[in-house]
Coordinates of C-alpha atoms in Angstrom, one line a residue:
Chain A
M1 CA 30.0 56.0 38.0
R2 CA 30.4 58.8 40.6
G3 CA 28.6 61.9 39.7
I4 CA 25.6 60.4 37.8
E5 CA 23.4 61.0 40.9
V6 CA 23.6 64.6 40.2
L7 CA 21.1 64.2 37.5
F8 CA 18.5 63.0 39.9
L9 CA 19.2 65.5 42.6
G10 CA 16.2 67.7 43.5
N11 CA 14.4 68.7 40.3
N12 CA 17.6 68.7 38.1
M13 CA 16.1 66.3 35.5
L14 CA 13.0 68.3 35.3
R15 CA 15.0 71.5 34.9
L16 CA 17.0 69.9 32.1
L17 CA 13.7 68.9 30.4
S18 CA 12.3 72.4 30.7
G19 CA 15.5 73.7 29.3
L20 CA 15.0 71.3 26.4
W21 CA 11.5 72.6 25.9
V22 CA 12.9 76.2 25.6
T23 CA 15.3 74.9 22.9
V24 CA 12.5 73.0 21.0
R25 CA 10.1 75.9 21.3
L26 CA 12.6 78.4 19.9
A27 CA 13.2 76.0 17.0
L28 CA 9.6 75.4 16.4
I29 CA 8.6 79.0 16.4
S30 CA 11.5 79.9 14.1
I31 CA 10.7 77.1 11.7
G32 CA 7.1 78.1 11.7
F33 CA 7.9 81.7 10.6
S34 CA 10.6 80.5 8.3
L35 CA 8.1 78.2 6.5
V36 CA 5.6 81.0 5.9
L37 CA 8.1 83.6 5.0
G38 CA 10.4 81.2 3.2
S39 CA 7.5 80.0 0.9
A40 CA 6.7 83.5 -0.1
L41 CA 10.5 84.2 -0.7
G42 CA 10.7 81.1 -2.7
A43 CA 7.8 82.1 -4.9
V44 CA 9.4 85.5 -5.4
M45 CA 12.8 83.8 -6.3
T46 CA 11.1 81.9 -9.1
L47 CA 10.5 85.2 -10.9
K48 CA 12.7 85.9 -13.8
N49 CA 13.2 89.5 -12.8
P50 CA 17.1 90.2 -12.6
V51 CA 16.7 92.8 -9.7
V52 CA 14.8 90.3 -7.6
K53 CA 17.3 87.6 -8.5
V54 CA 20.3 89.7 -7.4
L55 CA 18.6 90.9 -4.1
T56 CA 17.5 87.4 -3.0
R57 CA 20.9 86.1 -3.9
V58 CA 22.7 88.7 -1.8
Y59 CA 20.3 88.0 1.1
L60 CA 21.0 84.3 0.9
E61 CA 24.7 84.6 0.7
I62 CA 25.0 87.1 3.5
I63 CA 23.0 84.8 5.8
R64 CA 25.0 81.8 4.8
I65 CA 28.3 83.4 5.2
M66 CA 27.7 85.1 8.5
P67 CA 28.2 82.7 11.6
Q68 CA 25.0 82.4 13.5
L69 CA 26.7 83.5 16.6
V70 CA 27.9 86.8 15.1
F71 CA 24.4 87.3 13.7
L72 CA 22.8 86.7 17.2
F73 CA 25.3 89.2 18.8
I74 CA 24.5 91.8 16.1
V75 CA 20.7 91.5 16.8
F76 CA 20.9 91.1 20.6
F77 CA 23.5 93.8 21.3
G78 CA 23.6 95.8 18.1
V79 CA 19.9 96.5 17.7
T80 CA 19.5 97.4 21.3
K81 CA 22.4 99.9 21.0
L82 CA 21.1 101.4 17.8
T83 CA 17.5 101.7 18.4
G84 CA 17.2 101.5 22.2
A85 CA 14.7 98.7 21.8
N86 CA 15.2 96.2 24.5
L87 CA 15.0 92.8 22.7
S88 CA 15.0 89.8 25.0
G89 CA 17.4 86.9 24.2
E90 CA 14.6 84.7 23.1
V91 CA 13.1 87.3 20.7
S92 CA 16.6 88.1 19.3
A93 CA 17.0 84.4 18.7
V94 CA 13.7 84.0 17.0
I95 CA 14.5 87.0 14.7
V96 CA 17.9 85.5 13.8
F97 CA 16.7 82.0 13.3
T98 CA 13.8 83.2 11.3
L99 CA 16.0 85.3 9.0
W100 CA 18.2 82.3 8.5
G101 CA 15.4 79.8 8.0
T102 CA 13.6 82.1 5.6
A103 CA 16.6 82.2 3.4
E104 CA 17.2 78.5 3.5
V105 CA 13.5 77.6 3.1
G106 CA 13.2 80.1 0.2
D107 CA 16.2 78.5 -1.6
L108 CA 14.7 75.1 -1.0
V109 CA 11.3 76.1 -2.4
R110 CA 12.9 77.7 -5.4
S111 CA 14.9 74.6 -6.2
A112 CA 12.0 72.2 -5.6
F113 CA 9.9 74.0 -8.1
G114 CA 12.8 74.5 -10.5
A115 CA 13.4 70.7 -10.4
I116 CA 9.9 69.9 -11.8
P117 CA 10.3 69.3 -15.5
K118 CA 8.7 71.7 -17.9
H119 CA 6.6 69.0 -19.5
Q120 CA 4.8 68.4 -16.2
F121 CA 3.3 71.8 -16.5
E122 CA 2.6 71.4 -20.3
S123 CA 1.0 68.0 -19.9
G124 CA -1.1 69.2 -17.1
A125 CA -2.2 72.2 -19.0
S126 CA -3.0 70.1 -22.1
L127 CA -5.5 68.1 -20.0
G128 CA -7.4 71.3 -19.5
L129 CA -6.3 71.9 -16.0
S130 CA -6.7 75.5 -15.0
K131 CA -3.5 77.2 -13.5
L132 CA -5.0 76.8 -10.0
R133 CA -5.7 73.1 -10.4
L134 CA -2.4 72.4 -12.2
Y135 CA -0.6 73.7 -9.2
L136 CA -2.9 72.1 -6.7
Y137 CA -2.8 68.6 -8.0
V138 CA 0.3 68.4 -10.1
I139 CA 2.9 70.8 -9.2
F140 CA 2.6 71.4 -5.3
P141 CA 2.4 67.7 -4.4
Q142 CA 5.6 67.0 -6.4
A143 CA 7.4 70.0 -5.0
L144 CA 6.4 69.1 -1.5
R145 CA 7.9 65.6 -1.9
G146 CA 11.2 67.2 -2.8
L147 CA 11.0 69.7 0.0
L148 CA 9.9 67.7 3.1
P149 CA 13.2 65.8 3.7
N150 CA 15.2 69.0 3.3
I151 CA 12.8 71.0 5.6
I152 CA 13.3 68.3 8.3
N153 CA 17.1 68.4 7.9
L154 CA 16.9 72.2 8.3
S155 CA 14.8 71.9 11.4
M156 CA 17.3 69.5 12.8
R157 CA 20.1 71.9 12.2
M158 CA 18.1 74.7 13.8
I159 CA 17.5 72.7 16.9
M160 CA 21.2 72.0 17.3
T161 CA 22.1 75.6 16.6
T162 CA 19.9 76.9 19.3
A163 CA 22.6 75.9 21.7
L164 CA 24.2 79.2 20.8
V165 CA 21.4 81.2 22.4
S166 CA 22.8 80.3 25.9
L167 CA 25.4 83.0 25.0
I168 CA 22.8 85.7 24.9
G169 CA 21.3 84.8 28.1
V170 CA 18.5 82.4 27.2
T171 CA 18.2 79.6 29.6
E172 CA 17.9 76.6 27.3
V173 CA 19.0 73.1 27.9
L174 CA 22.8 73.8 27.7
K175 CA 22.6 76.7 30.0
V176 CA 20.6 74.7 32.6
G177 CA 23.2 72.0 32.3
K178 CA 25.9 74.5 33.0
Q179 CA 24.0 75.8 36.0
I180 CA 23.7 72.3 37.4
I181 CA 27.3 71.7 37.0
D182 CA 28.4 74.9 38.6
A183 CA 26.1 74.4 41.6
N184 CA 27.5 71.0 42.2
R185 CA 31.1 71.7 41.5
F186 CA 32.3 70.8 45.0
D187 CA 30.1 67.8 45.8
Y188 CA 30.2 66.3 42.4
P189 CA 33.4 67.2 40.5
N190 CA 32.5 64.8 37.8
A191 CA 29.1 66.2 37.2
A192 CA 30.1 67.8 33.9
I193 CA 30.5 64.5 32.0
W194 CA 27.2 63.2 33.2
V195 CA 25.2 66.4 32.6
Y196 CA 26.6 66.9 29.2
A197 CA 26.1 63.2 28.3
A198 CA 22.4 63.7 29.4
I199 CA 22.1 66.7 27.1
F200 CA 23.7 64.8 24.3
L201 CA 21.1 62.0 24.9
L202 CA 18.2 64.5 24.9
Y203 CA 19.4 66.1 21.6
F204 CA 19.7 62.7 20.1
L205 CA 16.2 61.6 21.2
I206 CA 14.8 64.6 19.4
C207 CA 17.0 64.7 16.3
F208 CA 17.3 61.0 15.6
P209 CA 13.6 60.4 14.8
L210 CA 13.6 63.4 12.6
S211 CA 16.7 62.1 10.8
L212 CA 14.9 58.8 10.3
I213 CA 11.8 60.3 9.0
S214 CA 13.8 62.6 6.6
R215 CA 15.7 59.6 5.3
R216 CA 12.6 57.5 4.9
L217 CA 10.9 60.3 2.9
A218 CA 13.9 60.8 0.7
K219 CA 14.1 57.1 0.0
R220 CA 10.4 56.8 -0.8
R221 CA 10.8 59.6 -3.2
A222 CA 13.7 58.1 -4.9
D223 CA 11.7 54.9 -5.3
K224 CA 8.7 56.5 -6.9
Chain B
M1 CA -16.2 68.2 -47.5
S2 CA -16.9 67.0 -44.0
E3 CA -16.8 69.0 -40.8
H4 CA -13.6 70.7 -40.0
I5 CA -12.1 70.1 -36.5
I6 CA -9.0 72.3 -36.7
D7 CA -8.5 75.1 -39.0
I8 CA -5.0 76.7 -39.3
N9 CA -5.1 80.0 -41.2
H10 CA -1.8 81.7 -42.4
L11 CA 0.0 80.7 -39.2
V12 CA 3.3 82.5 -38.5
K13 CA 5.5 81.4 -35.6
S14 CA 9.0 82.5 -34.8
F15 CA 11.4 82.4 -31.9
G16 CA 13.0 85.8 -31.9
D17 CA 14.4 86.3 -35.4
N18 CA 14.2 82.7 -36.2
S19 CA 11.0 82.1 -38.0
V20 CA 9.8 78.5 -37.7
I21 CA 6.4 78.5 -39.4
N22 CA 5.8 80.8 -42.4
D23 CA 2.1 81.5 -43.4
L24 CA 1.0 77.9 -43.0
S25 CA -2.7 77.0 -43.7
L26 CA -4.1 73.6 -43.0
S27 CA -7.4 72.0 -42.0
V28 CA -8.2 68.6 -40.4
S29 CA -11.6 67.1 -40.9
K30 CA -13.5 64.9 -38.5
G31 CA -12.2 61.3 -38.4
E32 CA -9.1 62.2 -40.4
V33 CA -5.6 61.1 -39.5
V34 CA -3.0 63.7 -40.7
V35 CA 0.6 62.7 -40.3
L36 CA 3.2 65.5 -40.4
I37 CA 6.6 64.6 -41.5
G38 CA 9.8 66.4 -42.3
P39 CA 13.4 66.9 -41.4
S40 CA 14.3 68.0 -37.8
G41 CA 13.7 71.7 -37.2
C42 CA 11.1 71.8 -40.0
G43 CA 8.5 73.1 -37.5
K44 CA 6.3 70.1 -37.2
S45 CA 6.5 69.7 -33.4
T46 CA 6.1 73.5 -33.0
L47 CA 3.0 73.4 -35.2
L48 CA 1.4 70.8 -32.9
R49 CA 2.3 73.0 -29.9
C50 CA 0.7 76.0 -31.5
L51 CA -2.5 74.0 -32.0
N52 CA -2.8 73.5 -28.2
G53 CA -1.9 77.0 -27.4
L54 CA 1.4 76.0 -25.8
E55 CA 3.3 78.6 -27.9
P56 CA 2.4 82.2 -28.6
I57 CA 2.0 82.8 -32.3
Q58 CA 3.0 85.8 -34.3
G59 CA 0.4 85.8 -37.0
G60 CA -2.6 84.0 -38.4
S61 CA -4.9 81.9 -36.3
V62 CA -5.7 78.5 -35.1
S63 CA -9.2 77.5 -34.3
L64 CA -11.0 74.4 -33.0
H65 CA -14.6 74.2 -34.3
G66 CA -14.3 77.8 -35.2
E67 CA -13.2 78.8 -31.7
A68 CA -9.9 80.5 -31.5
V69 CA -7.0 78.8 -29.7
E70 CA -4.8 81.5 -28.3
H71 CA -1.8 81.2 -26.0
G72 CA -2.5 82.8 -22.7
S73 CA -6.2 83.5 -23.3
A74 CA -8.5 83.1 -20.3
G75 CA -10.6 80.4 -21.9
L76 CA -7.7 78.3 -23.1
H77 CA -8.1 75.6 -20.6
K78 CA -11.6 75.0 -21.6
I79 CA -10.6 74.5 -25.3
R80 CA -7.7 72.3 -24.2
Q81 CA -10.2 69.8 -22.8
K82 CA -11.2 69.0 -26.3
I83 CA -7.7 68.7 -27.6
G84 CA -5.7 65.6 -26.4
M85 CA -2.0 65.8 -26.5
V86 CA 0.7 63.3 -25.9
F87 CA 4.3 64.3 -25.8
Q88 CA 7.7 62.6 -26.6
S89 CA 8.8 62.8 -22.9
Y90 CA 7.0 60.5 -20.6
D91 CA 4.9 63.0 -18.9
L92 CA 2.8 61.0 -16.5
F93 CA 2.5 62.6 -12.9
P94 CA 5.0 60.5 -10.9
H95 CA 3.1 61.1 -7.6
M96 CA 0.0 59.4 -8.7
T97 CA -0.9 55.9 -9.7
V98 CA -1.8 55.1 -13.2
L99 CA -5.6 55.1 -12.4
K100 CA -5.3 58.5 -10.7
N101 CA -3.3 59.9 -13.5
V102 CA -6.1 58.9 -15.9
I103 CA -9.1 60.1 -13.8
L104 CA -7.6 63.4 -12.6
A105 CA -8.8 65.5 -15.5
P106 CA -12.2 63.9 -16.0
V107 CA -13.1 64.3 -12.3
K108 CA -11.5 67.6 -11.6
V109 CA -12.0 69.3 -14.9
Q110 CA -15.0 67.7 -16.5
K111 CA -16.7 67.2 -13.1
R112 CA -17.5 63.6 -14.0
D113 CA -18.7 61.2 -11.4
K114 CA -15.6 59.4 -9.9
A115 CA -17.1 55.9 -10.2
E116 CA -18.1 56.5 -13.8
A117 CA -14.6 58.0 -14.6
T118 CA -12.9 55.0 -12.9
E119 CA -14.9 52.6 -14.9
A120 CA -14.2 54.4 -18.1
A121 CA -10.5 54.6 -17.2
L122 CA -10.3 50.8 -16.5
A123 CA -12.1 50.1 -19.8
L124 CA -9.6 52.2 -21.8
L125 CA -6.6 50.8 -19.8
D126 CA -7.9 47.3 -20.7
R127 CA -8.1 48.3 -24.4
V128 CA -4.4 49.2 -24.3
G129 CA -3.6 46.0 -22.3
L130 CA -2.7 47.8 -19.0
K131 CA -5.7 47.2 -16.9
D132 CA -3.5 45.2 -14.4
K133 CA -1.3 48.3 -14.0
A134 CA -4.1 50.6 -12.7
D135 CA -2.6 50.7 -9.3
A136 CA 1.1 50.9 -10.3
Y137 CA 3.1 54.1 -10.1
P138 CA 4.7 55.5 -13.3
S139 CA 8.1 54.6 -12.1
E140 CA 7.1 50.9 -12.2
L141 CA 6.2 51.0 -15.9
S142 CA 8.3 50.7 -19.0
G143 CA 8.5 53.6 -21.5
G144 CA 6.1 52.0 -23.8
Q145 CA 3.6 51.4 -21.0
K146 CA 3.9 55.0 -19.9
Q147 CA 3.1 56.3 -23.3
R148 CA 0.1 54.0 -23.6
V149 CA -1.2 55.4 -20.3
A150 CA -0.5 58.8 -21.5
I151 CA -2.7 58.1 -24.6
V152 CA -5.4 56.8 -22.3
R153 CA -5.2 59.8 -20.1
S154 CA -6.0 62.1 -23.1
L155 CA -8.5 59.8 -24.6
I156 CA -10.7 59.6 -21.5
M157 CA -11.5 63.3 -22.0
N158 CA -13.3 62.4 -25.3
P159 CA -11.2 64.9 -27.1
D160 CA -12.2 66.1 -30.6
I161 CA -8.7 65.6 -31.8
M162 CA -5.5 63.9 -30.6
L163 CA -2.2 65.5 -31.1
L164 CA 0.7 63.0 -30.9
D165 CA 4.1 64.7 -30.9
E166 CA 6.8 62.1 -31.6
I167 CA 5.4 59.8 -29.0
T168 CA 7.8 57.0 -29.9
A169 CA 11.0 59.0 -30.3
A170 CA 12.3 58.2 -26.8
L171 CA 11.3 54.6 -26.7
D172 CA 13.4 51.5 -27.2
P173 CA 12.7 49.9 -30.6
E174 CA 10.7 46.9 -29.2
M175 CA 8.4 49.3 -27.4
V176 CA 7.7 51.4 -30.4
H177 CA 5.4 48.7 -31.8
E178 CA 3.1 48.3 -28.8
V179 CA 2.5 52.1 -28.7
L180 CA 2.0 52.5 -32.4
N181 CA -0.5 49.5 -32.5
V182 CA -2.7 51.5 -30.0
V183 CA -2.5 54.5 -32.3
L184 CA -3.5 52.4 -35.3
D185 CA -6.4 51.0 -33.3
L186 CA -7.5 54.5 -32.6
A187 CA -7.3 55.5 -36.3
K188 CA -9.4 52.4 -37.2
N189 CA -12.0 53.6 -34.7
G190 CA -12.3 57.0 -36.4
T191 CA -10.3 59.1 -33.9
T192 CA -9.3 62.4 -35.5
M193 CA -5.6 62.8 -35.1
M194 CA -2.6 64.9 -36.0
I195 CA 0.6 62.9 -35.7
V196 CA 4.2 63.9 -35.8
T197 CA 6.5 60.9 -36.3
H198 CA 9.7 59.7 -37.7
E199 CA 8.4 56.1 -38.2
M200 CA 7.8 56.1 -42.0
A201 CA 6.2 52.6 -42.2
F202 CA 3.8 53.6 -39.4
A203 CA 3.0 56.9 -41.1
E204 CA 2.1 55.2 -44.3
A205 CA -0.1 52.7 -42.4
V206 CA -1.9 55.1 -40.2
A207 CA -2.3 58.3 -42.3
D208 CA -5.3 59.4 -44.4
R209 CA -3.2 62.3 -45.5
V210 CA 0.6 63.0 -45.3
V211 CA 1.8 66.5 -45.0
F212 CA 5.4 67.1 -45.6
L213 CA 6.9 70.2 -44.0
D214 CA 10.2 71.9 -44.6
G215 CA 11.3 75.3 -43.6
G216 CA 8.0 76.0 -42.0
V217 CA 5.9 75.6 -45.0
I218 CA 4.0 72.7 -46.5
V219 CA 6.1 71.4 -49.3
E220 CA 3.9 68.5 -50.4
E221 CA 0.7 66.8 -49.2
G222 CA -1.3 63.8 -50.4
A223 CA -2.4 60.3 -49.9
P224 CA 0.2 58.2 -48.1
A225 CA 0.6 55.7 -51.0
E226 CA 1.1 58.5 -53.4
F227 CA 3.5 60.4 -51.2
F228 CA 5.7 57.5 -50.1
H229 CA 5.9 55.8 -53.5
N230 CA 5.6 58.6 -55.9
P231 CA 6.5 61.9 -54.3
K232 CA 6.1 64.8 -56.6
T233 CA 8.6 67.4 -55.2
E234 CA 12.3 67.0 -55.4
R235 CA 12.6 68.0 -51.7
A236 CA 10.3 65.1 -50.6
Q237 CA 12.2 62.7 -52.8
R238 CA 15.4 63.7 -51.2
F239 CA 14.0 63.4 -47.7
L240 CA 12.5 60.0 -48.3
K241 CA 15.8 58.7 -49.7
T242 CA 17.4 59.2 -46.3
F243 CA 15.2 56.4 -45.0
T244 CA 16.4 53.8 -47.5
Y245 CA 19.8 52.1 -47.4
S246 CA 21.7 50.4 -50.2
R247 CA 25.3 49.5 -50.7

C-alpha cells in the first residue's frame, strides 16, 4: 500500500478534483455547442439537395477519419502559425471538440428523423395537425427518444477524449496527476499507480452513471 | 339527391410517366358508404390519398363540401380536420398512451376542452371495446386493437367523411373481424365512408355502393348485391372470379 498517502498530501486531492472540473467543463461546453450546431446541421442534412448531401458527407468523413489528437495539433499549432492568432489550449480544445461533436450530433439527428416512418407524418397530417404542431407533438418527441441515449454516449466519449488536451498544455485531471507524480517521484516512487488509479476512479464515477442512464433510456425506448 | 360530401371531378393522377388515375369523377353523398375495389395497382389507395391531399394531383379537382382539397395548400390542415383517415399500417403515435393519441387532435387542433375530449374519447373507446386500454401504450396492443384505436382517433374529430385505406390488410385473420365489426357499426349509424378493401364479404355487407376500379378508371359501379352476384362488365366478372375457388 505504500504510495497511496500521496493522494492525501497537501491539497493533492483538491488539485485532482479541480483538474477533473477542467475536463468536465471542456466536455460540457463542447457538447453544448455541438448540440446547437449539430441540430442545425442535422436539419440541413435531411434536405434532399445533392450538393448539401456531398458537403455534409465530406465534413463528417474528414472529422471521423482524423485522429482527434492530430486535429488538436492542427488547430493549436497550425492556426497560430497561419494566422498569428494565439489560441489558448482550452479554446483550441473547444473548437476541435465542437467540430467533432457537431458532425456526430448532426449525423445522429439526421438518422433519428430518418428513422421515423413516413406514415407517422401522414397520419398526423390527416388529423389536421399543422406542420408546426405535427413536429412539436408527434415528430420531435419520437426523434428525441432515439437521440438521447446516443447523445449521452457521445458525451461520454468526449469526456474520455478530453484526456488528449493535456498534450496541448491544458491542465486537466491527467496533467494534474502527472504533476503530482513528478513532484513526488523521490519520496513516493509508487505514486504513479495510485494517482492513475484515482484518476481512473474519477472518470468512472462520471461516466458510469451516464452509461447507466443511456442504457436505461435505450431499453425504455425498446419496450415502448 | 342528397347533399354531396365529396366531389371528385375529372381527377388525373400520375407518378412521373406512370398514370394512375385517368379522368375519374365520383361523388359521395352524406351517409353513404362507398367501397372501392379492384386489382392491386388499380389506383384505389392513391384515390383515397388524393382525397386527403396527401398526393399532388395533375388534373381535375377534389372538393369537400365544395371546398377544394389541394396538396400543399395553406388551408389544407383545416380541411383535413373534417376528413378522417385510417391507414393500413398501424399509425398510432408510439410515445403516447391510447387516450393521449385520441385526444391530441381534438385538444390541440379543435381547441376542445380537455375534460370534454377525454370523456368523448372514453365513450368512443368503450364503443369499440377498448375502454380498459386507455392508459396502455400502442406497443402493448394487438394489431386489431391498434386499428380500432386509430378509427376512434379519427372519429373523435367528428369528420364529415371517413377514408379507410385497406385497414385490415396487415392484420391476422382473427383480428380482421373485430375491426370490420366496428366499421359495420359505423355504417349502421350513418357515418359517411369511403373504404378500400380486399375483404369481399365485408364489402358486400357494408357498402351502399360498390365502385370497381381498374387502370385508374371506374369500370363498373352499382349496388353491392347487383355487383357481386350479377356483374355487368367482363372485367369485373374476371376479377370476382379470382375470389372463388373450385376444383
